[in-house]
């Protein structure tokens, strides 16, 4: 845990997470500019690590914040919003105690070191969301998802999706095939050597197929790729030193070590059988997120992702929790070409030499070629060691060009989510913006073809929304 540093000068982004975010009930949202597009009907959900402090103590890492879900409904009569903490057992226990009780990714549990092993890690339910027909899942990669009511965001409880045994985790980056409704995901079970569990669910979320693979050591795997008929895992060159974690002398985050000598391990898995097609190895890098993958006409697998040359990004993200960063974690939007039958990498190419995060493609293109990738970026000229992502952009793979939204000084957009229009071929880009000039949050809607123009609509939110990782969109008519 970190003691709050009150004295040093902080950047504008820090104010959004200086205090725990305040919930609000279902509330009509004022239109601040423009109008809501007629074909934009449905709900934006975002998961936000919203409480990074209790009783004057800060969490150790941005990943440790308690999850709160924002829902913004776009209807024929206007927009409404609701913001609710996920009522996890850990959140409720710490609320009752008025202090931190548990360890987490970036913090050991308070108290005597010899007593650490008795205390479970808190499921923070803070990373992403998956909208199903009858429930919203709040995802966290070290445990089971929490199910919430799609409208009220009331927490129903932990959900095992029909077949998640105790000890099987469900990561925060499921991949949904929009045509088949199948949902693929994975979970890492730690041990002396970790196990990679791979899951296939039907459209309701119910797990219908599982498989597992032994890994060397305990790596950190945050995301994976659906590429045509394959599931691809790049296992980064990071391994957990488990002993200090078990002894309670180190957090998970501090015990994760960059080991470039072991390279990046590649697993290619058949999406039908969930069996191994091939495995291989390539040069070391670290990635949190993949944009997308697909099989090109030659049969090669194309994987686009945000590539770091080392694991300094984890240090930077831990510093975010304290409200002041000093570690630069540069990356590049990168493409890997590999042969699925051998897992041999035949090309590694930089698509865009800009530091960014949260790359994604329209939901209907997941696993297939997508002309456009959306992402958050640092504006050019930004000091990336001190700032938070402050721009959103769309990369056009056909022309290798970028269009970028300039939101102005001290404004921090969330991951941009492309959303199809219900009436035509048009699409919109939704982002939740923290405006550090006025200490308030807004929802901005852009025309996806005109990200460099003014937003078509902006909506006011009743309270500041914490900076967030991931969200999703649920169209009104989708069940
Ligand atoms: Fe993520």
XYZ file of C-alpha atoms and ligand atoms in Angstrom:
480
model
C 0.000 0.000 0.000
C 1.056 3.555 -0.548
C 0.740 6.545 1.749
C -1.124 9.358 0.037
C 1.279 12.006 -1.188
C -0.522 15.306 -0.621
C 2.299 17.680 -1.446
C 3.644 16.979 -4.894
C 2.174 18.521 -7.995
C -0.163 16.195 -9.804
C -1.502 16.173 -13.326
C -5.169 16.878 -13.969
C -6.054 13.189 -14.432
C -5.216 12.469 -10.799
C -8.250 14.379 -9.503
C -10.622 11.829 -11.016
C -9.314 9.089 -8.748
C -8.212 11.137 -5.737
C -11.452 10.264 -3.964
C -13.571 7.124 -4.268
C -16.080 7.606 -7.079
C -19.643 8.390 -6.022
C -22.449 6.109 -7.126
C -25.658 7.540 -8.559
C -29.080 6.002 -9.197
C -30.772 5.919 -12.590
C -30.696 9.567 -13.644
C -31.686 11.449 -16.829
C -28.514 12.804 -18.438
C -28.485 16.354 -19.819
C -27.441 16.844 -23.425
C -24.595 19.346 -23.340
C -24.132 19.614 -27.107
C -25.521 18.145 -30.319
C -28.167 15.434 -30.285
C -28.328 11.704 -29.747
C -28.222 9.908 -33.122
C -31.530 8.205 -33.956
C -29.799 4.928 -34.732
C -27.888 4.834 -31.447
C -30.119 2.743 -29.212
C -28.815 0.526 -26.468
C -26.577 0.650 -23.428
C -22.919 1.454 -22.900
C -21.455 -0.394 -19.921
C -18.064 0.432 -18.451
C -16.238 -1.170 -15.547
C -14.175 1.274 -13.504
C -11.750 0.646 -10.631
C -13.521 3.304 -8.629
C -12.260 3.076 -5.053
C -8.491 3.273 -4.713
C -8.440 4.391 -1.098
C -9.782 3.552 2.340
C -9.064 5.298 5.614
C -6.264 7.333 4.063
C -4.482 4.335 2.554
C -4.056 4.002 -1.181
C -4.097 0.675 -2.980
C -0.781 -0.529 -4.374
C -1.759 -0.694 -8.037
C -4.436 0.676 -10.350
C -5.662 -2.922 -10.765
C -6.616 -3.053 -7.069
C -9.525 -0.602 -7.126
C -13.009 -1.842 -6.324
C -15.102 -2.163 -9.472
C -18.041 0.134 -10.122
C -20.141 -0.177 -13.254
C -21.416 2.731 -15.300
C -24.404 2.122 -17.580
C -25.536 4.781 -20.057
C -28.835 4.065 -21.817
C -29.602 5.690 -25.165
C -33.385 5.674 -25.695
C -36.051 7.359 -27.812
C -36.706 9.799 -24.988
C -33.126 10.683 -24.139
C -30.232 9.272 -22.189
C -30.113 7.950 -18.640
C -27.210 6.764 -16.524
C -26.582 4.707 -13.406
C -23.297 4.054 -11.572
C -22.997 1.307 -8.957
C -20.231 -0.461 -7.090
C -20.139 -4.195 -7.531
C -21.136 -5.560 -4.146
C -18.390 -8.146 -3.853
C -17.897 -9.923 -0.543
C -14.584 -8.109 -0.132
C -16.092 -4.703 -0.845
C -18.847 -5.289 1.679
C -16.459 -6.546 4.349
C -14.088 -3.609 3.871
C -17.002 -1.157 3.830
C -18.203 -2.559 7.143
C -14.705 -2.464 8.640
C -13.885 0.972 7.237
C -10.438 -0.185 6.173
C -8.619 -2.490 3.795
C -8.681 -6.127 4.872
C -7.428 -8.044 1.845
C -4.471 -8.367 -0.416
C -4.754 -7.901 -4.131
C -2.692 -7.783 -7.293
C -0.528 -4.906 -6.132
C -0.843 -5.026 -2.346
C -0.375 -7.513 0.442
C -3.067 -7.830 3.064
C -2.640 -5.508 6.021
C -1.527 -7.136 9.237
C 1.078 -9.546 10.433
C 3.160 -11.074 7.672
C 3.047 -14.602 9.140
C -0.716 -14.464 8.896
C -0.906 -13.576 5.199
C -1.681 -16.979 3.828
C -4.958 -17.155 5.680
C -6.333 -14.090 3.955
C -7.854 -14.517 0.542
C -7.251 -12.034 -2.227
C -10.205 -9.772 -2.883
C -12.113 -10.306 -6.123
C -12.218 -6.678 -7.226
C -14.642 -7.232 -10.172
C -13.058 -4.208 -11.776
C -11.682 -4.978 -15.225
C -14.336 -5.457 -17.861
C -17.954 -6.393 -18.500
C -19.730 -8.958 -20.630
C -23.363 -8.240 -21.478
C -25.458 -11.381 -21.868
C -29.175 -11.691 -22.570
C -30.243 -11.839 -18.939
C -27.294 -10.530 -16.928
C -24.222 -8.385 -16.991
C -20.968 -9.989 -15.885
C -18.376 -7.888 -14.070
C -15.077 -9.565 -14.927
C -11.837 -9.920 -12.980
C -9.170 -12.339 -14.119
C -8.278 -13.836 -10.736
C -11.696 -15.252 -9.896
C -15.241 -15.898 -11.006
C -17.334 -13.173 -12.602
C -20.027 -11.339 -10.655
C -23.499 -11.266 -12.206
C -25.410 -7.983 -12.133
C -28.873 -6.850 -13.153
C -28.633 -5.351 -16.651
C -30.796 -2.361 -15.754
C -30.304 -1.572 -12.084
C -26.727 -2.918 -11.857
C -27.709 -4.595 -8.585
C -25.212 -7.342 -7.776
C -26.676 -10.853 -7.893
C -23.498 -12.612 -6.781
C -20.679 -14.744 -8.098
C -21.522 -16.734 -11.226
C -19.827 -20.008 -12.186
C -21.292 -20.008 -15.714
C -22.517 -23.518 -15.106
C -19.118 -25.183 -15.060
C -16.429 -23.099 -13.377
C -15.193 -25.149 -10.465
C -13.619 -23.517 -7.466
C -10.130 -22.497 -8.508
C -10.980 -22.032 -12.170
C -10.782 -18.370 -13.082
C -12.440 -16.457 -15.899
C -10.369 -13.714 -17.501
C -11.579 -10.232 -18.362
C -11.111 -10.612 -22.131
C -13.701 -13.017 -23.524
C -14.076 -13.084 -27.294
C -17.568 -13.222 -28.747
C -18.231 -14.516 -32.253
C -21.185 -12.386 -33.306
C -22.305 -14.868 -35.959
C -22.320 -18.058 -33.894
C -22.884 -16.480 -30.488
C -20.019 -18.557 -29.113
C -17.985 -16.985 -26.331
C -14.351 -17.999 -25.831
C -12.302 -17.210 -22.771
C -9.553 -18.536 -20.524
C -8.319 -18.524 -16.947
C -4.919 -19.131 -15.412
C -4.729 -21.427 -12.388
C -1.512 -20.791 -10.462
C 0.618 -23.592 -9.041
C 4.304 -24.423 -9.225
C 3.550 -24.490 -12.923
C 0.392 -22.736 -14.009
C -2.466 -24.233 -15.990
C -4.114 -22.453 -18.877
C -7.826 -23.293 -18.883
C -9.704 -22.533 -22.090
C -13.494 -22.230 -22.197
C -16.183 -22.140 -24.811
C -19.637 -20.888 -23.863
C -22.864 -20.636 -25.786
C -24.549 -17.258 -26.227
C -26.075 -17.407 -22.733
C -22.605 -17.555 -21.180
C -23.001 -21.188 -20.096
C -19.723 -23.050 -20.477
C -20.152 -25.967 -22.881
C -16.551 -27.051 -23.443
C -13.257 -26.805 -21.570
C -9.648 -27.807 -22.073
C -6.420 -27.187 -20.236
C -2.735 -26.815 -21.007
C 0.331 -26.947 -18.779
C 2.497 -23.842 -18.797
C 6.109 -23.393 -17.750
C 6.177 -21.394 -14.520
C 3.440 -18.891 -13.714
C 3.147 -16.340 -16.503
C 0.909 -13.279 -16.655
C -1.580 -13.688 -19.496
C -4.139 -10.906 -19.688
C -5.663 -11.313 -23.147
C -5.743 -13.674 -26.124
C -6.811 -13.729 -29.753
C -9.688 -15.215 -31.711
C -8.428 -15.523 -35.285
C -10.749 -17.381 -37.621
C -10.735 -21.000 -36.519
C -7.930 -20.505 -34.020
C -7.419 -19.239 -30.509
C -3.922 -17.781 -30.135
C -2.044 -17.201 -26.901
C 1.171 -15.200 -26.692
C 2.658 -16.057 -23.291
C 4.847 -13.086 -22.382
C 8.309 -13.320 -20.857
C 7.053 -12.531 -17.358
C 6.984 -15.092 -14.545
C 5.702 -14.960 -10.981
C 8.043 -15.755 -8.086
C 5.432 -17.554 -6.044
C 7.267 -18.034 -2.740
C 7.309 -14.398 -1.571
C 3.617 -14.154 -2.492
C 2.792 -17.242 -0.435
C 4.862 -15.903 2.447
C 3.054 -12.595 2.241
C 6.243 -10.598 1.794
C 5.430 -9.504 -1.754
C 2.377 -8.630 -3.798
C 1.734 -10.456 -7.060
C 2.695 -7.344 -8.984
C 6.050 -6.986 -7.246
C 6.761 -10.707 -7.664
C 6.266 -10.662 -11.446
C 9.687 -10.642 -13.090
C 10.633 -9.727 -16.637
C 12.676 -12.613 -18.049
C 13.475 -11.772 -21.673
C 15.689 -14.840 -22.033
C 12.635 -17.118 -22.103
C 11.048 -15.306 -25.056
C 7.376 -15.223 -25.969
C 5.704 -18.632 -26.064
C 2.987 -19.135 -28.687
C 0.064 -21.532 -28.409
C -2.286 -22.109 -31.341
C -5.531 -23.828 -30.334
C -8.359 -25.128 -32.521
C -11.567 -23.290 -31.614
C -13.772 -26.279 -32.418
C -11.957 -28.941 -30.403
C -10.046 -26.648 -28.001
C -7.012 -28.847 -28.690
C -3.468 -27.727 -29.381
C -2.605 -27.206 -33.055
C 0.967 -26.033 -32.573
C 3.277 -24.249 -30.210
C 6.339 -22.136 -30.792
C 8.485 -19.355 -29.524
C 9.556 -15.935 -30.671
C 11.368 -12.869 -29.379
C 10.367 -11.397 -26.005
C 7.880 -8.580 -25.584
C 5.028 -7.750 -23.283
C 1.424 -7.096 -24.251
C -1.670 -6.429 -22.214
C -4.037 -6.234 -25.170
C -4.673 -7.548 -28.616
C -6.645 -5.513 -31.115
C -7.791 -8.488 -33.165
C -6.696 -11.476 -35.219
C -7.761 -13.178 -38.416
C -6.670 -15.689 -41.031
C -5.581 -14.017 -44.259
C -6.211 -15.473 -47.759
C -2.854 -17.300 -47.671
C -3.815 -19.120 -44.479
C -1.463 -17.113 -42.272
C -2.676 -15.804 -38.935
C -2.483 -12.050 -38.475
C -2.360 -10.694 -34.930
C -2.397 -6.973 -34.112
C -1.537 -5.786 -30.623
C 0.083 -3.151 -28.452
C 3.695 -4.190 -27.967
C 5.961 -3.143 -25.108
C 9.660 -3.994 -25.194
C 9.673 -4.835 -21.483
C 7.417 -4.933 -18.388
C 7.888 -1.317 -17.241
C 4.222 -0.774 -18.040
C 3.348 -2.605 -14.831
C 5.367 -0.093 -12.817
C 3.666 2.812 -14.575
C 0.221 1.328 -13.854
C 1.089 0.861 -10.191
C 2.066 4.539 -10.008
C -1.310 5.574 -11.444
C -2.902 4.396 -8.211
C -0.876 6.969 -6.281
C -2.019 9.766 -8.607
C 1.458 10.565 -9.865
C 3.531 8.641 -12.378
C 7.191 8.853 -13.359
C 7.842 5.729 -15.429
C 7.589 5.934 -19.207
C 6.185 2.784 -20.800
C 6.460 3.287 -24.529
C 4.820 0.856 -26.945
C 4.001 0.406 -30.616
C 0.946 -0.890 -32.429
C 2.403 -4.058 -33.911
C 1.487 -6.877 -36.277
C 2.715 -10.466 -36.044
C 2.254 -12.903 -38.909
C 2.470 -16.574 -38.014
C 1.857 -19.946 -39.596
C -0.834 -21.709 -37.553
C 0.321 -25.264 -38.291
C 3.806 -24.597 -36.903
C 3.339 -21.467 -34.738
C 6.321 -20.066 -36.605
C 6.440 -16.287 -36.774
C 7.223 -15.116 -40.303
C 6.980 -11.348 -39.835
C 6.816 -8.715 -37.104
C 5.864 -5.261 -38.300
C 5.247 -1.923 -36.590
C 1.926 -0.580 -37.829
C 1.994 2.639 -35.834
C 4.872 3.989 -33.775
C 2.739 5.707 -31.159
C 2.156 4.750 -27.545
C -1.422 3.699 -26.915
C -3.676 1.098 -25.331
C -7.073 -0.584 -25.470
C -6.951 -1.411 -29.211
C -10.195 -2.925 -30.438
C -12.320 -3.533 -33.510
C -16.091 -3.436 -34.067
C -17.689 -6.442 -32.369
C -18.922 -7.920 -35.646
C -15.305 -8.073 -36.902
C -13.767 -9.910 -33.952
C -11.782 -12.845 -35.350
C -12.066 -11.520 -38.906
C -10.393 -8.851 -40.978
C -11.372 -5.408 -39.763
C -10.501 -2.390 -41.832
C -10.414 -0.214 -38.723
C -8.786 -0.538 -35.312
C -9.803 1.886 -32.579
C -7.466 2.738 -29.719
C -6.538 5.162 -26.987
C -3.305 7.105 -27.505
C -1.114 9.720 -25.965
C -1.333 12.907 -27.967
C 1.927 13.696 -29.694
C 4.159 15.815 -27.505
C 2.712 14.345 -24.301
C 5.098 13.392 -21.495
C 4.074 9.750 -21.301
C 5.872 9.249 -17.985
C 3.533 11.688 -16.235
C 0.321 11.707 -18.196
C -2.605 9.359 -18.740
C -3.923 8.387 -22.180
C -5.411 11.586 -23.587
C -6.588 10.894 -27.129
C -8.599 8.370 -29.116
C -7.991 7.372 -32.706
C -8.936 5.075 -35.563
C -6.296 3.304 -37.623
C -7.245 2.454 -41.211
C -5.496 -0.749 -42.287
C -6.301 -0.159 -45.950
C -4.489 3.172 -46.072
C -2.221 2.898 -42.999
C -3.554 6.251 -41.829
C -4.859 7.496 -38.515
C -7.633 9.876 -37.607
C -7.443 11.243 -34.127
C -9.813 13.108 -31.848
C -8.362 16.160 -30.168
C -10.257 16.624 -26.923
C -8.124 19.503 -25.697
C -5.967 19.973 -22.630
C -6.621 18.025 -19.439
C -9.316 15.830 -20.946
C -8.972 12.074 -20.615
C -11.152 9.817 -22.767
C -11.786 6.186 -21.902
C -11.196 3.298 -24.300
C -13.107 4.222 -27.494
C -15.878 1.768 -28.344
C -17.237 1.602 -31.897
C -20.990 1.018 -32.020
C -23.073 0.225 -35.119
C -25.998 2.430 -36.064
C -29.313 0.549 -36.020
C -30.568 2.192 -39.208
C -27.678 2.296 -41.649
C -24.041 1.471 -42.276
C -22.825 4.312 -40.118
C -21.155 3.770 -36.769
C -20.467 5.816 -33.674
C -17.614 5.903 -31.208
C -18.453 6.214 -27.523
C -16.038 7.367 -24.859
C -16.404 8.566 -21.282
C -14.336 11.704 -20.826
C -12.941 13.043 -17.581
C -12.592 16.806 -17.976
C -9.867 17.847 -15.567
C -10.493 21.523 -16.304
C -13.837 21.344 -14.540
C -13.497 18.112 -12.536
C -16.449 16.434 -14.225
C -17.202 13.500 -16.486
C -19.127 13.385 -19.734
C -20.109 10.904 -22.428
C -18.921 11.894 -25.902
C -20.357 10.411 -29.084
C -18.322 10.729 -32.272
C -19.121 9.888 -35.854
C -16.584 7.102 -36.426
C -15.647 8.551 -39.830
C -15.116 11.996 -38.331
C -13.185 11.443 -35.138
C -11.236 14.574 -35.960
C -14.431 16.688 -35.930
C -16.532 17.837 -32.979
C -18.503 15.077 -31.261
C -22.074 14.718 -32.530
C -23.339 14.637 -28.960
C -22.032 15.145 -25.442
C -23.895 14.175 -22.263
C -23.308 15.309 -18.707
C -22.832 12.772 -15.903
C -23.927 13.455 -12.309
C -20.551 12.650 -10.762
C -16.969 11.970 -11.706
C -16.426 8.522 -13.227
C -13.130 6.845 -12.370
C -10.654 6.215 -15.191
C -11.453 2.809 -16.575
C -10.114 -0.129 -18.490
C -12.880 -1.761 -20.506
C -16.516 -1.580 -21.474
C -19.023 -2.985 -23.898
C -22.112 -2.061 -25.862
C -25.435 -3.872 -25.838
C -27.774 -2.958 -28.648
C -31.395 -2.431 -27.664
C -32.756 -5.192 -29.840
C -30.161 -7.808 -29.086
C -31.207 -10.559 -26.724
Fe -7.540 -5.513 -20.244
